[in-house]
Coordinates of C-alpha atoms in Angstrom, one line a residue:
M715 CA 73.3 73.4 243.0
P716 CA 75.0 70.7 246.1
G717 CA 72.4 69.6 248.5
R718 CA 69.3 70.7 246.0
C719 CA 66.9 68.1 245.3
T720 CA 67.1 67.5 240.8
Y721 CA 63.8 67.1 239.1
R722 CA 63.6 64.6 236.3
L723 CA 61.7 66.0 233.0
T724 CA 59.9 62.7 231.7
S725 CA 59.5 62.6 228.1
C726 CA 57.4 62.6 225.6
W727 CA 56.4 59.4 225.1
S728 CA 55.5 58.6 228.8
L729 CA 53.4 61.1 228.9
T730 CA 51.9 59.7 225.8
R731 CA 51.8 56.3 226.6
P732 CA 48.8 56.3 229.2
S733 CA 46.7 57.6 226.3
L734 CA 47.6 54.3 224.0
R735 CA 46.6 52.0 226.6
A736 CA 43.4 53.6 227.4
Q737 CA 42.7 53.6 223.5
C738 CA 44.1 50.3 223.4
R739 CA 41.9 49.4 226.5
Q740 CA 38.9 50.7 224.8
S741 CA 39.4 49.4 221.4
S742 CA 39.7 45.7 223.2
T743 CA 36.8 46.6 225.2
H744 CA 34.9 47.6 221.9
V745 CA 35.6 44.4 219.6
P746 CA 36.1 41.7 221.8
G747 CA 37.5 39.5 219.9
R748 CA 35.3 39.2 217.1
I749 CA 35.4 39.8 213.0
L750 CA 34.2 43.8 212.7
R751 CA 30.6 43.8 211.0
G752 CA 28.2 46.2 210.1
E753 CA 28.6 49.7 211.9
H754 CA 31.9 49.2 213.9
L755 CA 34.1 49.0 210.5
G756 CA 33.0 52.6 209.8
P757 CA 31.2 54.1 207.1
T758 CA 31.4 51.9 204.5
R759 CA 30.3 51.7 200.5
A760 CA 29.5 47.9 198.8
D761 CA 28.8 47.0 195.5
A762 CA 28.5 43.1 194.6
H763 CA 31.9 41.7 195.2
Q764 CA 33.4 44.1 198.1
T765 CA 33.4 46.7 200.7
F766 CA 35.0 50.4 200.6
R767 CA 35.3 52.2 203.6
V768 CA 34.5 55.6 202.9
R769 CA 36.9 58.4 202.6
K770 CA 36.9 61.9 204.4
D771 CA 38.6 63.1 201.4
A772 CA 36.2 62.9 198.2
S773 CA 39.1 63.1 195.5
A774 CA 40.9 60.4 197.4
K775 CA 41.2 56.5 196.3
E776 CA 38.9 54.4 197.5
L777 CA 40.6 52.6 200.1
P778 CA 39.2 48.2 199.1
L779 CA 38.8 46.2 203.3
S780 CA 40.6 43.5 203.6
P781 CA 39.2 40.0 202.5
L782 CA 38.7 39.0 206.1
L783 CA 37.3 41.6 207.2
D784 CA 34.5 42.3 204.1
P785 CA 31.1 40.8 205.1
V786 CA 30.1 40.7 201.4
V787 CA 33.9 38.0 200.9
L788 CA 33.1 36.2 204.3
E789 CA 29.4 35.5 203.2
Q790 CA 30.4 34.5 199.6
R791 CA 32.7 32.2 201.2
S792 CA 30.6 30.7 203.6
R793 CA 28.5 28.9 201.3
F794 CA 31.2 26.6 200.3
E795 CA 32.2 26.1 204.2
Q796 CA 28.3 25.2 205.0
T797 CA 27.8 21.3 206.3
K798 CA 26.0 19.4 203.8
E799 CA 22.5 17.6 205.2
R800 CA 22.9 14.2 205.9
P801 CA 21.4 12.1 202.6
K802 CA 17.2 11.4 203.2
V803 CA 17.4 7.7 202.6
A804 CA 13.8 7.9 201.5
E805 CA 14.4 10.7 198.9
F806 CA 16.8 8.0 197.3
T807 CA 16.4 7.3 193.3
P808 CA 16.6 3.7 192.5
F809 CA 20.2 3.9 191.4
Q810 CA 21.2 5.7 194.7
K811 CA 19.5 2.7 196.3
K812 CA 21.8 0.3 194.8
L813 CA 25.0 2.2 195.7
W814 CA 24.3 2.7 199.1
A815 CA 23.5 -1.5 199.0
S816 CA 26.8 -2.4 197.4
P817 CA 29.7 -3.1 199.1
F818 CA 31.6 -3.0 195.9
A819 CA 30.8 0.6 195.8
H820 CA 31.5 1.5 199.8
A821 CA 34.4 -0.1 199.6
L822 CA 36.0 2.3 196.6
A823 CA 34.7 5.0 198.3
S824 CA 37.0 4.8 201.3
P825 CA 39.7 7.3 201.0
V826 CA 42.7 6.2 199.2
R827 CA 46.2 6.0 200.9
Q828 CA 49.2 4.6 199.8
C829 CA 51.0 1.4 200.0
R830 CA 53.9 1.3 201.7
A831 CA 55.6 -1.7 200.3
T832 CA 54.5 -1.2 196.5
L833 CA 54.3 2.6 196.5
I834 CA 50.5 1.8 195.1
S835 CA 47.6 4.1 195.4
L836 CA 44.4 2.3 196.7
P837 CA 41.3 2.8 198.6
A838 CA 42.1 2.0 201.9
A839 CA 39.5 -0.6 202.1
F840 CA 42.3 -2.3 200.0
L841 CA 44.6 -2.3 202.6
T842 CA 45.9 -3.5 206.0
S843 CA 46.2 -1.1 208.8
L844 CA 48.5 -1.4 211.6
H845 CA 49.5 0.6 214.6
A846 CA 51.4 0.5 216.9
R847 CA 51.2 -0.7 221.0
P848 CA 53.2 -0.8 223.4
H849 CA 53.7 -4.4 225.1
P850 CA 52.4 -4.6 228.0
T851 CA 55.5 -6.0 230.1
T852 CA 58.1 -4.6 228.1
N853 CA 56.8 -1.5 227.3
D854 CA 58.2 -1.7 223.7
P855 CA 55.9 -0.6 220.3
W856 CA 54.6 -3.9 218.7
L857 CA 52.9 -3.0 215.1
L858 CA 49.2 -4.6 215.8
P859 CA 46.5 -5.4 213.2
V860 CA 44.2 -3.8 216.4
S861 CA 41.7 -2.4 214.3
L862 CA 40.3 -5.9 213.3
T863 CA 39.8 -6.1 217.1
T864 CA 38.2 -3.0 218.4
G865 CA 35.1 -1.0 216.7
K866 CA 37.4 2.4 217.3
K867 CA 38.8 4.4 214.5
H868 CA 41.4 6.4 216.4
F869 CA 44.8 4.7 217.2
G870 CA 46.9 7.3 215.6
P871 CA 49.4 6.8 212.1
P872 CA 48.5 3.9 211.1
Y873 CA 51.4 1.7 208.6
R874 CA 49.6 0.4 205.8
F875 CA 50.8 -2.4 202.8
A876 CA 47.8 -3.9 199.8
G877 CA 45.7 -6.8 202.3
R878 CA 47.9 -10.0 201.1
H879 CA 49.3 -12.9 202.6
L880 CA 52.6 -12.3 200.2
I881 CA 53.3 -9.4 200.6
T882 CA 52.5 -9.4 205.0
A883 CA 55.3 -12.1 204.6
Q884 CA 57.5 -10.5 202.1
L885 CA 57.7 -7.6 205.0
G886 CA 58.9 -9.5 207.6
K887 CA 61.6 -10.9 205.5
K888 CA 64.8 -9.0 206.5
K889 CA 62.6 -6.4 208.4
G890 CA 61.7 -5.1 205.0
W891 CA 58.7 -3.4 206.9
E892 CA 61.2 -1.1 208.4
K893 CA 61.5 1.0 205.4
G894 CA 58.3 1.2 205.0
I895 CA 57.9 3.6 208.4
Y896 CA 56.9 7.4 207.4
G897 CA 57.3 11.0 208.9
R898 CA 54.3 10.1 211.1
M899 CA 55.4 7.8 212.9
V900 CA 58.3 9.3 213.3
E901 CA 56.7 12.1 214.5
K902 CA 54.8 10.4 217.0
F903 CA 57.1 8.0 218.9
G904 CA 60.3 9.4 218.6
G905 CA 63.4 8.2 216.1
R906 CA 64.3 5.5 219.3
A907 CA 61.1 4.1 219.8
L908 CA 60.9 3.5 215.7
K909 CA 64.2 1.1 216.7
Q910 CA 62.5 -0.7 219.6
M911 CA 59.3 -1.6 217.0
V912 CA 58.8 -4.9 216.9
W913 CA 56.9 -6.7 214.1
R914 CA 55.5 -10.4 215.0
E915 CA 57.3 -13.6 213.3
D916 CA 53.5 -14.5 212.6
M917 CA 52.3 -12.0 211.7
P918 CA 50.3 -13.3 208.4
E919 CA 48.6 -16.3 210.4
L920 CA 47.5 -13.6 213.2
I921 CA 45.8 -10.8 210.7
V922 CA 43.9 -14.3 208.8
G923 CA 42.9 -15.5 212.1
L924 CA 41.4 -12.2 213.0
M925 CA 39.8 -11.4 209.8
R926 CA 38.1 -15.1 210.0
E927 CA 37.1 -14.3 213.9
R928 CA 35.1 -10.7 212.8
L929 CA 33.8 -12.4 209.7
A930 CA 32.5 -14.8 211.7
N931 CA 30.9 -12.6 214.4
K932 CA 29.0 -10.7 211.6
L933 CA 27.5 -14.0 209.8
S934 CA 27.0 -15.1 213.1
W935 CA 24.2 -12.6 212.7
N936 CA 22.3 -13.8 209.7
F937 CA 23.2 -17.8 210.6
E938 CA 20.6 -17.5 213.3
F939 CA 17.5 -17.4 212.1
R940 CA 15.2 -18.7 208.6
G941 CA 14.8 -16.1 206.3
R942 CA 17.6 -13.9 206.3
L943 CA 19.6 -15.9 204.3
I944 CA 18.2 -17.9 200.7
P945 CA 18.9 -21.4 200.5
V946 CA 19.6 -22.5 196.3
A947 CA 19.9 -25.4 195.4
S948 CA 23.8 -24.4 193.6
P949 CA 25.3 -21.2 192.2
L950 CA 24.5 -21.8 188.9
S951 CA 22.3 -19.5 186.7
E952 CA 18.7 -21.7 186.7
D953 CA 19.2 -21.9 190.2
I954 CA 19.4 -18.4 191.1
E955 CA 17.2 -16.8 188.4
N956 CA 14.0 -17.1 190.5
V957 CA 16.0 -14.6 193.2
G958 CA 15.8 -11.3 193.8
D959 CA 17.9 -8.9 195.0
V960 CA 21.4 -11.6 195.0
S961 CA 24.3 -10.0 196.3
C962 CA 26.8 -13.3 196.5
V963 CA 26.6 -16.5 196.6
L964 CA 27.6 -18.0 199.4
L965 CA 29.0 -21.8 199.6
F966 CA 29.6 -24.4 201.9
R967 CA 31.8 -26.7 200.5
S968 CA 35.4 -26.4 199.3
L969 CA 35.9 -25.2 196.2
R970 CA 39.9 -26.4 195.8
T971 CA 40.9 -28.7 193.0
R972 CA 43.1 -31.0 192.5
A973 CA 45.2 -27.6 191.3
H974 CA 46.0 -26.2 195.0
D975 CA 47.2 -29.8 195.8
L976 CA 49.9 -29.3 193.1
Q977 CA 50.5 -24.9 193.8
G978 CA 53.3 -26.5 196.5
Q979 CA 55.1 -28.4 193.4
A980 CA 55.0 -25.8 191.0
E981 CA 56.5 -23.1 193.1
G982 CA 59.2 -25.4 193.9
H983 CA 60.1 -25.9 190.4
G984 CA 60.2 -21.9 190.0
A985 CA 62.3 -21.7 193.2
E986 CA 64.6 -24.5 191.4
L987 CA 64.5 -22.3 187.7
E988 CA 65.5 -19.2 189.9
K989 CA 68.3 -20.7 191.6
W990 CA 70.4 -22.4 188.7
S991 CA 69.5 -19.1 186.4
S992 CA 70.7 -17.0 189.5
Y993 CA 73.9 -19.5 189.6
F994 CA 75.2 -19.1 185.8
G995 CA 75.0 -15.6 186.1
K996 CA 77.2 -14.9 188.4
N997 CA 79.5 -17.7 187.5
F998 CA 79.7 -17.3 184.4
A999 CA 79.3 -13.6 183.7
A1000 CA 82.7 -13.5 181.6
K1001 CA 81.3 -15.1 179.0
L1002 CA 77.6 -13.8 179.0
D1003 CA 78.7 -10.4 179.7
P1004 CA 79.1 -8.8 176.0
H1005 CA 80.8 -5.9 177.4
A1006 CA 83.4 -8.3 178.6
A1007 CA 85.1 -9.6 175.0
P1008 CA 88.4 -8.2 174.6
W1009 CA 88.1 -6.4 171.0
V1010 CA 84.9 -3.9 172.7
T1011 CA 85.9 -0.6 173.7
H1012 CA 83.7 1.0 175.1
H1013 CA 81.6 0.7 178.4
S1014 CA 78.2 -1.4 179.6
P1015 CA 75.3 1.2 179.7
H1016 CA 74.0 3.0 183.5
W1017 CA 71.0 0.9 183.0
Y1018 CA 73.3 -2.8 182.4
S1019 CA 72.8 -4.8 185.7
G1020 CA 74.2 -8.0 184.4
P1021 CA 74.5 -10.5 181.8
V1022 CA 71.0 -11.9 180.3
V1023 CA 70.1 -15.6 181.4
P1024 CA 67.0 -17.9 180.8
R1025 CA 64.2 -17.3 183.7
L1026 CA 61.1 -18.0 184.1
Q1027 CA 59.1 -15.3 182.9
P1028 CA 56.9 -13.1 185.2
R1029 CA 53.0 -13.9 184.1
L1030 CA 54.3 -17.3 184.9
Q1031 CA 55.2 -16.9 188.0
F1032 CA 52.8 -14.8 188.9
P1033 CA 49.7 -15.0 187.3
E1034 CA 46.2 -12.9 187.6
L1035 CA 44.3 -13.9 190.1
E1036 CA 40.9 -15.7 189.3
F1037 CA 38.1 -15.7 191.7
H1038 CA 34.8 -17.8 191.3
T1039 CA 32.2 -15.9 190.2
T1040 CA 28.3 -16.8 188.9
I1041 CA 25.7 -14.6 186.5
W1042 CA 22.5 -13.6 187.8
R1043 CA 20.1 -11.8 185.6
G1044 CA 23.2 -11.3 183.0
R1045 CA 25.9 -9.7 185.7
K1046 CA 28.5 -11.5 187.4
I1047 CA 28.0 -12.1 191.1
A1048 CA 31.0 -12.8 193.5
V1049 CA 30.7 -17.0 194.7
Y1050 CA 32.3 -17.7 198.2
S1051 CA 33.0 -20.9 200.3
L1052 CA 33.0 -20.9 203.4
T1053 CA 35.2 -23.5 204.5
D1054 CA 38.0 -21.8 202.2
L1055 CA 37.8 -19.1 203.9
L1056 CA 36.9 -20.2 207.3
G1057 CA 38.7 -22.8 208.0
E1058 CA 37.3 -26.1 208.0
N1059 CA 36.5 -26.0 211.4
K1060 CA 35.5 -22.5 211.6
A1061 CA 33.4 -23.1 208.7
Q1062 CA 31.1 -26.1 210.5
V1063 CA 31.2 -25.0 214.0
L1064 CA 28.7 -21.1 212.3
I1065 CA 26.9 -23.9 209.7
A1066 CA 26.8 -26.4 212.1
G1067 CA 24.4 -24.8 214.6
S1068 CA 22.6 -22.7 212.9
K1069 CA 19.6 -23.2 210.9
Y1070 CA 20.8 -24.2 207.4
A1071 CA 22.6 -26.9 208.6
D1072 CA 21.6 -29.4 205.6
E1073 CA 21.5 -27.1 203.5
R1074 CA 23.9 -26.7 200.9
C1075 CA 25.1 -22.7 199.5
V1076 CA 22.8 -19.8 200.6
V1077 CA 22.6 -16.5 199.0
L1078 CA 23.2 -13.2 200.2
K1079 CA 20.4 -10.5 200.0
T1080 CA 21.2 -6.6 199.0
A1081 CA 20.3 -4.6 201.6
R1082 CA 22.5 -2.0 203.5
H1083 CA 23.3 -4.1 206.7
N1084 CA 25.2 -6.1 204.6
V1085 CA 27.4 -4.4 203.2
P1086 CA 29.9 -5.2 205.7
V1087 CA 30.0 -8.7 205.5
G1088 CA 30.8 -8.3 202.0
I1089 CA 33.4 -5.9 202.4
L1090 CA 34.6 -8.7 204.8
L1091 CA 34.3 -11.4 202.8
M1092 CA 35.6 -10.0 199.5
Q1093 CA 38.7 -8.9 202.1
L1094 CA 39.5 -12.1 203.2
Q1095 CA 39.2 -13.6 199.8
A1096 CA 42.4 -11.3 198.5
Y1097 CA 43.8 -11.5 201.3
T1098 CA 44.3 -15.6 200.8
A1099 CA 44.4 -15.8 197.6
Q1100 CA 47.6 -17.2 195.8
P1101 CA 48.1 -16.6 191.7
G1102 CA 47.2 -19.2 189.3
L1103 CA 44.1 -21.1 191.9

């Protein structure tokens, strides 16, 4: 009626809402953000493989617990998720001790990563890693080998490629390195920042200089005191046969021969031959192309790129790399020339001020503390190696 208050009936849902909130509050206090176990799961029955809820109706089919709640499943899964114990060096077998002190084993055991230049997968010890760092003035991202200057490990997504001087030089031509940038770097820095990224023009020489500086710092510890290196007359087998646990031989003189002086001339001849082959293939294509004859009615296949002209074989242009070795007790041992790896000036500074200034070569012993030195020697030798020498 007009002038009288009207009463609004509450719905059944509004009446049940407080009771539901109370139940949720009880359940949340009963299980404070943890996996239900034991009596909190209610009446259950477990066998060797899984757990079932006990149904009030005995004739009803058993209801298995979810694998995320089943204590039997969780216990079996946790066996494979437990942290392994650190290896005990005192309990190593003789073979395990050899692996523990071998730089080759540590290099091969490094994580396998993909080279962005050749798309081949290699252990990370054989790859060069560049990381983006802001320029102190312009704040533009620069790709730099910061991992060679510090012992830190976390620099963001790296740009990896095979540790070779010629690959580094090839990536710097016509911005070939931009093709190797992948999604992780785009997500972290954004597409706009990557367009402003800078590749230094002296990147090949910069990496060589940093690797030499790092190797010289590592070797200085061995050269400071007598006894850490074993002087020998030469790297020949008869001179190192009586020395135990030989890892490698460090030769003070250069291993360069007359072939190194002729390498530049050979590369010049190869470039000249390649230039004339390309010239004839391009300008005489009508006469050299077998599909251009008037009596030929079919088209060239999809794989045909042009007329075949004489060229220098790739194996002659890029022969397999050869590294100097010697024989010690029936197996090959690497021989490194400090003059060739470090450069004449840096090698002279390292040797002249040490306890081995009057020696010709020394032996680096096989030991766990010498593993970083052995890996650096391998990396620098592979980076500076040239085909055919």
